[in-house]
Amino acid sequence: MGLGEFEVIRRYFARANTRSDVLLGVGDDAAVLCVPSDRRLVVTVDAIIEGVHFPNDTSAEDIGYRALAVNLSDLAAMGAQPAWFTLALSLPQAHEAWLQGFARGLFDLAAQHHIELVGGDTVRGPLVITVQAMGLTEADRWLTRSGAKPGDAIYVSGNPGEAAAGLHIMQNSLPETAASRWLVQRFLRPSPRIALGRVLRLLANAAMDISDGLLIDLEKLCAASHCGATVELHSLPHSSSMHDTFDAATCERLALSGGDDYELLFTVPPQHEVEFSRLAVDPPCHRIGRITSGSGVRCTRDAKEVAIDVRGFDHFAGEP
Ligand code: ADP
Ligand code: MG
């Protein structure tokens, strides 16, 4: 490495404490954190690998942002409030410009959610960024995938499919328009839905974040909850950026099976639906179907069942 490991840590990752619950942060053999007695610790880890989870020409700033964003999204899906994270960084070389950009993207998002870097590891190797994020919930309230019940309404936040549309635009160098720029940003800079998760912990029966695709992830939620689901295709949110760029059939396929959105998929029981619909949540959420008894996900159009191959679209194949 150009810089030694110690210099990399000192220059880019050792920052002043911003949280009083960090008793010991970066610099010692381990961090010491204070969990209030009425809170529970929620822990998640995700690695992102160059060429697998982001294209090789992704900017350092976007990589730094994304590494933390995908983990914050998991905390959002649990209804947790972000608190601390650790960072294991495997780098081919220590380029200062790259590290500066990476740290900028990472700490920009960290500041937005008041989450503090408390330790990590820095090694030489292929570009792999592993973030472990920790959050806090009230002692008896967190969200799971397994709580959905027949009769629950199924909701999704934002516009699923936009991230996969953005990745396709990048990989195929489609012309730059206002719509295509927006879609690329949805891929590069997913918005972890922390505030929405905090609201949902009081109203939803089940929640998860969408990383692999709406239908595949809904199947996972149904399997965990031992129930089935019906999705009404006409109820899918309409993204004008997607419709400006792709035909209607492609938009629908992207919405159903495109990955990387990091939106929340959740179910609301009938007794909470009115209260939920009155809340002005950000981003807007759309009701797309109902949880049923049985198993598996069915799609309907005008109440008639239609066959959809949920794995029919592979965004890495580059052909929507
Ligand atoms: P050790 O030899 O005890 O494993 P290291 O030399 O790996 O410690 O790390 C020294 C300190 O720097 C530790 O507090 C560790 O948590 C922190 N650290 C190392 N790499 C990073 C990183 N990429 N981001 C944040 N903290 C880091
Ligand atoms: Mg040590």
PDB file of N, CA and C in Angstrom, residues 145-205:
ATOM      1  N   ARG A 145     -39.631 -10.621   9.428  1.00  0.00           N
ATOM      2  CA  ARG A 145     -40.264 -11.114   8.192  1.00  0.00           C
ATOM      3  C   ARG A 145     -41.385 -12.091   8.498  1.00  0.00           C
ATOM      4  N   SER A 146     -41.441 -12.553   9.729  1.00  0.00           N
ATOM      5  CA  SER A 146     -42.268 -13.735  10.009  1.00  0.00           C
ATOM      6  C   SER A 146     -43.623 -13.412  10.621  1.00  0.00           C
ATOM      7  N   GLY A 147     -43.965 -12.120  10.721  1.00  0.00           N
ATOM      8  CA  GLY A 147     -45.200 -11.780  11.437  1.00  0.00           C
ATOM      9  C   GLY A 147     -46.432 -11.555  10.575  1.00  0.00           C
ATOM     10  N   ALA A 148     -46.335 -11.752   9.251  1.00  0.00           N
ATOM     11  CA  ALA A 148     -47.487 -11.458   8.383  1.00  0.00           C
ATOM     12  C   ALA A 148     -48.620 -12.446   8.635  1.00  0.00           C
ATOM     13  N   LYS A 149     -49.877 -11.939   8.513  1.00  0.00           N
ATOM     14  CA  LYS A 149     -51.068 -12.771   8.759  1.00  0.00           C
ATOM     15  C   LYS A 149     -52.019 -12.631   7.571  1.00  0.00           C
ATOM     16  N   PRO A 150     -52.737 -13.705   7.212  1.00  0.00           N
ATOM     17  CA  PRO A 150     -53.729 -13.601   6.143  1.00  0.00           C
ATOM     18  C   PRO A 150     -54.663 -12.416   6.404  1.00  0.00           C
ATOM     19  N   GLY A 151     -54.941 -11.642   5.356  1.00  0.00           N
ATOM     20  CA  GLY A 151     -55.776 -10.448   5.509  1.00  0.00           C
ATOM     21  C   GLY A 151     -54.967  -9.168   5.585  1.00  0.00           C
ATOM     22  N   ASP A 152     -53.664  -9.253   5.950  1.00  0.00           N
ATOM     23  CA  ASP A 152     -52.825  -8.043   5.986  1.00  0.00           C
ATOM     24  C   ASP A 152     -52.738  -7.420   4.596  1.00  0.00           C
ATOM     25  N   ALA A 153     -52.705  -6.105   4.548  1.00  0.00           N
ATOM     26  CA  ALA A 153     -52.407  -5.419   3.283  1.00  0.00           C
ATOM     27  C   ALA A 153     -50.898  -5.425   3.081  1.00  0.00           C
ATOM     28  N   ILE A 154     -50.475  -5.612   1.835  1.00  0.00           N
ATOM     29  CA  ILE A 154     -49.040  -5.580   1.502  1.00  0.00           C
ATOM     30  C   ILE A 154     -48.721  -4.215   0.906  1.00  0.00           C
ATOM     31  N   TYR A 155     -47.702  -3.568   1.452  1.00  0.00           N
ATOM     32  CA  TYR A 155     -47.276  -2.259   0.956  1.00  0.00           C
ATOM     33  C   TYR A 155     -45.821  -2.305   0.518  1.00  0.00           C
ATOM     34  N   VAL A 156     -45.482  -1.389  -0.380  1.00  0.00           N
ATOM     35  CA  VAL A 156     -44.081  -1.184  -0.729  1.00  0.00           C
ATOM     36  C   VAL A 156     -43.814   0.321  -0.714  1.00  0.00           C
ATOM     37  N   SER A 157     -42.610   0.699  -0.254  1.00  0.00           N
ATOM     38  CA  SER A 157     -42.249   2.122  -0.261  1.00  0.00           C
ATOM     39  C   SER A 157     -41.609   2.478  -1.604  1.00  0.00           C
ATOM     40  N   GLY A 158     -41.735   3.737  -1.997  1.00  0.00           N
ATOM     41  CA  GLY A 158     -41.028   4.244  -3.185  1.00  0.00           C
ATOM     42  C   GLY A 158     -41.439   3.542  -4.470  1.00  0.00           C
ATOM     43  N   ASN A 159     -40.504   3.474  -5.402  1.00  0.00           N
ATOM     44  CA  ASN A 159     -40.775   2.918  -6.731  1.00  0.00           C
ATOM     45  C   ASN A 159     -39.840   1.750  -7.027  1.00  0.00           C
ATOM     46  N   PRO A 160     -40.249   0.523  -6.672  1.00  0.00           N
ATOM     47  CA  PRO A 160     -39.362  -0.608  -6.936  1.00  0.00           C
ATOM     48  C   PRO A 160     -39.099  -0.751  -8.439  1.00  0.00           C
ATOM     49  N   GLY A 161     -37.886  -1.149  -8.773  1.00  0.00           N
ATOM     50  CA  GLY A 161     -37.478  -1.297 -10.172  1.00  0.00           C
ATOM     51  C   GLY A 161     -36.572  -0.167 -10.635  1.00  0.00           C
ATOM     52  N   GLU A 162     -36.616   0.969  -9.920  1.00  0.00           N
ATOM     53  CA  GLU A 162     -35.812   2.103 -10.390  1.00  0.00           C
ATOM     54  C   GLU A 162     -34.312   1.820 -10.318  1.00  0.00           C
ATOM     55  N   ALA A 163     -33.868   1.119  -9.286  1.00  0.00           N
ATOM     56  CA  ALA A 163     -32.431   0.843  -9.154  1.00  0.00           C
ATOM     57  C   ALA A 163     -31.951  -0.081 -10.277  1.00  0.00           C
ATOM     58  N   ALA A 164     -32.725  -1.127 -10.560  1.00  0.00           N
ATOM     59  CA  ALA A 164     -32.342  -2.046 -11.644  1.00  0.00           C
ATOM     60  C   ALA A 164     -32.359  -1.323 -12.984  1.00  0.00           C
ATOM     61  N   ALA A 165     -33.317  -0.404 -13.140  1.00  0.00           N
ATOM     62  CA  ALA A 165     -33.352   0.404 -14.361  1.00  0.00           C
ATOM     63  C   ALA A 165     -32.078   1.243 -14.459  1.00  0.00           C
ATOM     64  N   GLY A 166     -31.659   1.830 -13.341  1.00  0.00           N
ATOM     65  CA  GLY A 166     -30.437   2.651 -13.317  1.00  0.00           C
ATOM     66  C   GLY A 166     -29.200   1.838 -13.643  1.00  0.00           C
ATOM     67  N   LEU A 167     -29.116   0.623 -13.084  1.00  0.00           N
ATOM     68  CA  LEU A 167     -27.964  -0.241 -13.366  1.00  0.00           C
ATOM     69  C   LEU A 167     -27.929  -0.596 -14.856  1.00  0.00           C
ATOM     70  N   HIS A 168     -29.099  -0.884 -15.412  1.00  0.00           N
ATOM     71  CA  HIS A 168     -29.159  -1.213 -16.840  1.00  0.00           C
ATOM     72  C   HIS A 168     -28.693  -0.021 -17.686  1.00  0.00           C
ATOM     73  N   ILE A 169     -29.089   1.172 -17.284  1.00  0.00           N
ATOM     74  CA  ILE A 169     -28.679   2.381 -18.016  1.00  0.00           C
ATOM     75  C   ILE A 169     -27.161   2.546 -17.966  1.00  0.00           C
ATOM     76  N   MET A 170     -26.570   2.310 -16.767  1.00  0.00           N
ATOM     77  CA  MET A 170     -25.107   2.409 -16.631  1.00  0.00           C
ATOM     78  C   MET A 170     -24.407   1.372 -17.495  1.00  0.00           C
ATOM     79  N   GLN A 171     -24.877   0.120 -17.397  1.00  0.00           N
ATOM     80  CA  GLN A 171     -24.162  -0.972 -18.074  1.00  0.00           C
ATOM     81  C   GLN A 171     -24.256  -0.876 -19.583  1.00  0.00           C
ATOM     82  N   ASN A 172     -25.334  -0.220 -20.071  1.00  0.00           N
ATOM     83  CA  ASN A 172     -25.519  -0.134 -21.514  1.00  0.00           C
ATOM     84  C   ASN A 172     -25.288   1.278 -22.041  1.00  0.00           C
ATOM     85  N   SER A 173     -24.744   2.144 -21.168  1.00  0.00           N
ATOM     86  CA  SER A 173     -24.454   3.539 -21.533  1.00  0.00           C
ATOM     87  C   SER A 173     -25.600   4.172 -22.326  1.00  0.00           C
ATOM     88  N   LEU A 174     -26.827   4.042 -21.799  1.00  0.00           N
ATOM     89  CA  LEU A 174     -27.981   4.653 -22.460  1.00  0.00           C
ATOM     90  C   LEU A 174     -27.855   6.176 -22.373  1.00  0.00           C
ATOM     91  N   PRO A 175     -28.497   6.896 -23.303  1.00  0.00           N
ATOM     92  CA  PRO A 175     -28.357   8.359 -23.339  1.00  0.00           C
ATOM     93  C   PRO A 175     -28.758   9.008 -22.021  1.00  0.00           C
ATOM     94  N   GLU A 176     -28.047  10.117 -21.695  1.00  0.00           N
ATOM     95  CA  GLU A 176     -28.327  10.810 -20.450  1.00  0.00           C
ATOM     96  C   GLU A 176     -29.528  11.727 -20.629  1.00  0.00           C
ATOM     97  N   THR A 177     -30.534  11.531 -19.775  1.00  0.00           N
ATOM     98  CA  THR A 177     -31.697  12.427 -19.728  1.00  0.00           C
ATOM     99  C   THR A 177     -31.934  12.692 -18.244  1.00  0.00           C
ATOM    100  N   ALA A 178     -32.853  13.600 -17.938  1.00  0.00           N
ATOM    101  CA  ALA A 178     -33.164  13.847 -16.525  1.00  0.00           C
ATOM    102  C   ALA A 178     -33.650  12.549 -15.882  1.00  0.00           C
ATOM    103  N   ALA A 179     -34.478  11.790 -16.623  1.00  0.00           N
ATOM    104  CA  ALA A 179     -35.022  10.541 -16.077  1.00  0.00           C
ATOM    105  C   ALA A 179     -33.910   9.515 -15.869  1.00  0.00           C
ATOM    106  N   SER A 180     -33.021   9.352 -16.835  1.00  0.00           N
ATOM    107  CA  SER A 180     -31.985   8.331 -16.699  1.00  0.00           C
ATOM    108  C   SER A 180     -30.997   8.698 -15.587  1.00  0.00           C
ATOM    109  N   ARG A 181     -30.727  10.005 -15.438  1.00  0.00           N
ATOM    110  CA  ARG A 181     -29.850  10.431 -14.335  1.00  0.00           C
ATOM    111  C   ARG A 181     -30.479  10.069 -12.978  1.00  0.00           C
ATOM    112  N   TRP A 182     -31.771  10.303 -12.843  1.00  0.00           N
ATOM    113  CA  TRP A 182     -32.476   9.983 -11.597  1.00  0.00           C
ATOM    114  C   TRP A 182     -32.370   8.481 -11.301  1.00  0.00           C
ATOM    115  N   LEU A 183     -32.607   7.648 -12.331  1.00  0.00           N
ATOM    116  CA  LEU A 183     -32.602   6.203 -12.141  1.00  0.00           C
ATOM    117  C   LEU A 183     -31.205   5.706 -11.744  1.00  0.00           C
ATOM    118  N   VAL A 184     -30.175   6.248 -12.373  1.00  0.00           N
ATOM    119  CA  VAL A 184     -28.800   5.855 -12.018  1.00  0.00           C
ATOM    120  C   VAL A 184     -28.517   6.217 -10.562  1.00  0.00           C
ATOM    121  N   GLN A 185     -29.000   7.389 -10.142  1.00  0.00           N
ATOM    122  CA  GLN A 185     -28.813   7.782  -8.734  1.00  0.00           C
ATOM    123  C   GLN A 185     -29.542   6.832  -7.786  1.00  0.00           C
ATOM    124  N   ARG A 186     -30.709   6.342  -8.211  1.00  0.00           N
ATOM    125  CA  ARG A 186     -31.445   5.385  -7.362  1.00  0.00           C
ATOM    126  C   ARG A 186     -30.619   4.110  -7.162  1.00  0.00           C
ATOM    127  N   PHE A 187     -29.846   3.720  -8.178  1.00  0.00           N
ATOM    128  CA  PHE A 187     -28.982   2.556  -8.016  1.00  0.00           C
ATOM    129  C   PHE A 187     -27.764   2.902  -7.141  1.00  0.00           C
ATOM    130  N   LEU A 188     -27.099   4.003  -7.456  1.00  0.00           N
ATOM    131  CA  LEU A 188     -25.841   4.319  -6.772  1.00  0.00           C
ATOM    132  C   LEU A 188     -26.067   4.771  -5.326  1.00  0.00           C
ATOM    133  N   ARG A 189     -27.183   5.446  -5.089  1.00  0.00           N
ATOM    134  CA  ARG A 189     -27.405   6.053  -3.774  1.00  0.00           C
ATOM    135  C   ARG A 189     -28.768   5.684  -3.208  1.00  0.00           C
ATOM    136  N   PRO A 190     -28.969   4.406  -2.881  1.00  0.00           N
ATOM    137  CA  PRO A 190     -30.262   4.020  -2.304  1.00  0.00           C
ATOM    138  C   PRO A 190     -30.484   4.762  -0.978  1.00  0.00           C
ATOM    139  N   SER A 191     -31.743   5.081  -0.689  1.00  0.00           N
ATOM    140  CA  SER A 191     -32.061   5.799   0.547  1.00  0.00           C
ATOM    141  C   SER A 191     -32.550   4.823   1.601  1.00  0.00           C
ATOM    142  N   PRO A 192     -31.756   4.585   2.637  1.00  0.00           N
ATOM    143  CA  PRO A 192     -32.242   3.686   3.690  1.00  0.00           C
ATOM    144  C   PRO A 192     -33.468   4.292   4.365  1.00  0.00           C
ATOM    145  N   ARG A 193     -34.541   3.511   4.490  1.00  0.00           N
ATOM    146  CA  ARG A 193     -35.832   4.039   4.949  1.00  0.00           C
ATOM    147  C   ARG A 193     -35.967   3.947   6.471  1.00  0.00           C
ATOM    148  N   ILE A 194     -35.014   4.582   7.143  1.00  0.00           N
ATOM    149  CA  ILE A 194     -34.961   4.489   8.606  1.00  0.00           C
ATOM    150  C   ILE A 194     -36.205   5.070   9.270  1.00  0.00           C
ATOM    151  N   ALA A 195     -36.611   6.265   8.865  1.00  0.00           N
ATOM    152  CA  ALA A 195     -37.756   6.916   9.527  1.00  0.00           C
ATOM    153  C   ALA A 195     -39.018   6.091   9.305  1.00  0.00           C
ATOM    154  N   LEU A 196     -39.190   5.559   8.101  1.00  0.00           N
ATOM    155  CA  LEU A 196     -40.357   4.727   7.822  1.00  0.00           C
ATOM    156  C   LEU A 196     -40.347   3.476   8.707  1.00  0.00           C
ATOM    157  N   GLY A 197     -39.187   2.837   8.837  1.00  0.00           N
ATOM    158  CA  GLY A 197     -39.082   1.646   9.693  1.00  0.00           C
ATOM    159  C   GLY A 197     -39.484   1.947  11.128  1.00  0.00           C
ATOM    160  N   ARG A 198     -39.094   3.123  11.611  1.00  0.00           N
ATOM    161  CA  ARG A 198     -39.433   3.503  12.985  1.00  0.00           C
ATOM    162  C   ARG A 198     -40.941   3.668  13.157  1.00  0.00           C
ATOM    163  N   VAL A 199     -41.612   4.197  12.121  1.00  0.00           N
ATOM    164  CA  VAL A 199     -43.076   4.318  12.165  1.00  0.00           C
ATOM    165  C   VAL A 199     -43.711   2.928  12.105  1.00  0.00           C
ATOM    166  N   LEU A 200     -43.181   2.089  11.227  1.00  0.00           N
ATOM    167  CA  LEU A 200     -43.788   0.773  10.995  1.00  0.00           C
ATOM    168  C   LEU A 200     -43.707  -0.135  12.206  1.00  0.00           C
ATOM    169  N   ARG A 201     -42.704   0.076  13.048  1.00  0.00           N
ATOM    170  CA  ARG A 201     -42.565  -0.845  14.177  1.00  0.00           C
ATOM    171  C   ARG A 201     -43.808  -0.822  15.070  1.00  0.00           C
ATOM    172  N   LEU A 202     -44.594   0.236  14.964  1.00  0.00           N
ATOM    173  CA  LEU A 202     -45.823   0.337  15.756  1.00  0.00           C
ATOM    174  C   LEU A 202     -47.051  -0.163  14.996  1.00  0.00           C
ATOM    175  N   LEU A 203     -46.967  -0.273  13.664  1.00  0.00           N
ATOM    176  CA  LEU A 203     -48.170  -0.534  12.863  1.00  0.00           C
ATOM    177  C   LEU A 203     -48.108  -1.780  11.991  1.00  0.00           C
ATOM    178  N   ALA A 204     -46.912  -2.226  11.621  1.00  0.00           N
ATOM    179  CA  ALA A 204     -46.803  -3.331  10.662  1.00  0.00           C
ATOM    180  C   ALA A 204     -46.691  -4.671  11.381  1.00  0.00           C
ATOM    181  N   ASN A 205     -47.194  -5.725  10.730  1.00  0.00           N
ATOM    182  CA  ASN A 205     -47.009  -7.080  11.262  1.00  0.00           C
ATOM    183  C   ASN A 205     -45.683  -7.684  10.825  1.00  0.00           C
TER     184      ASN A 205
END
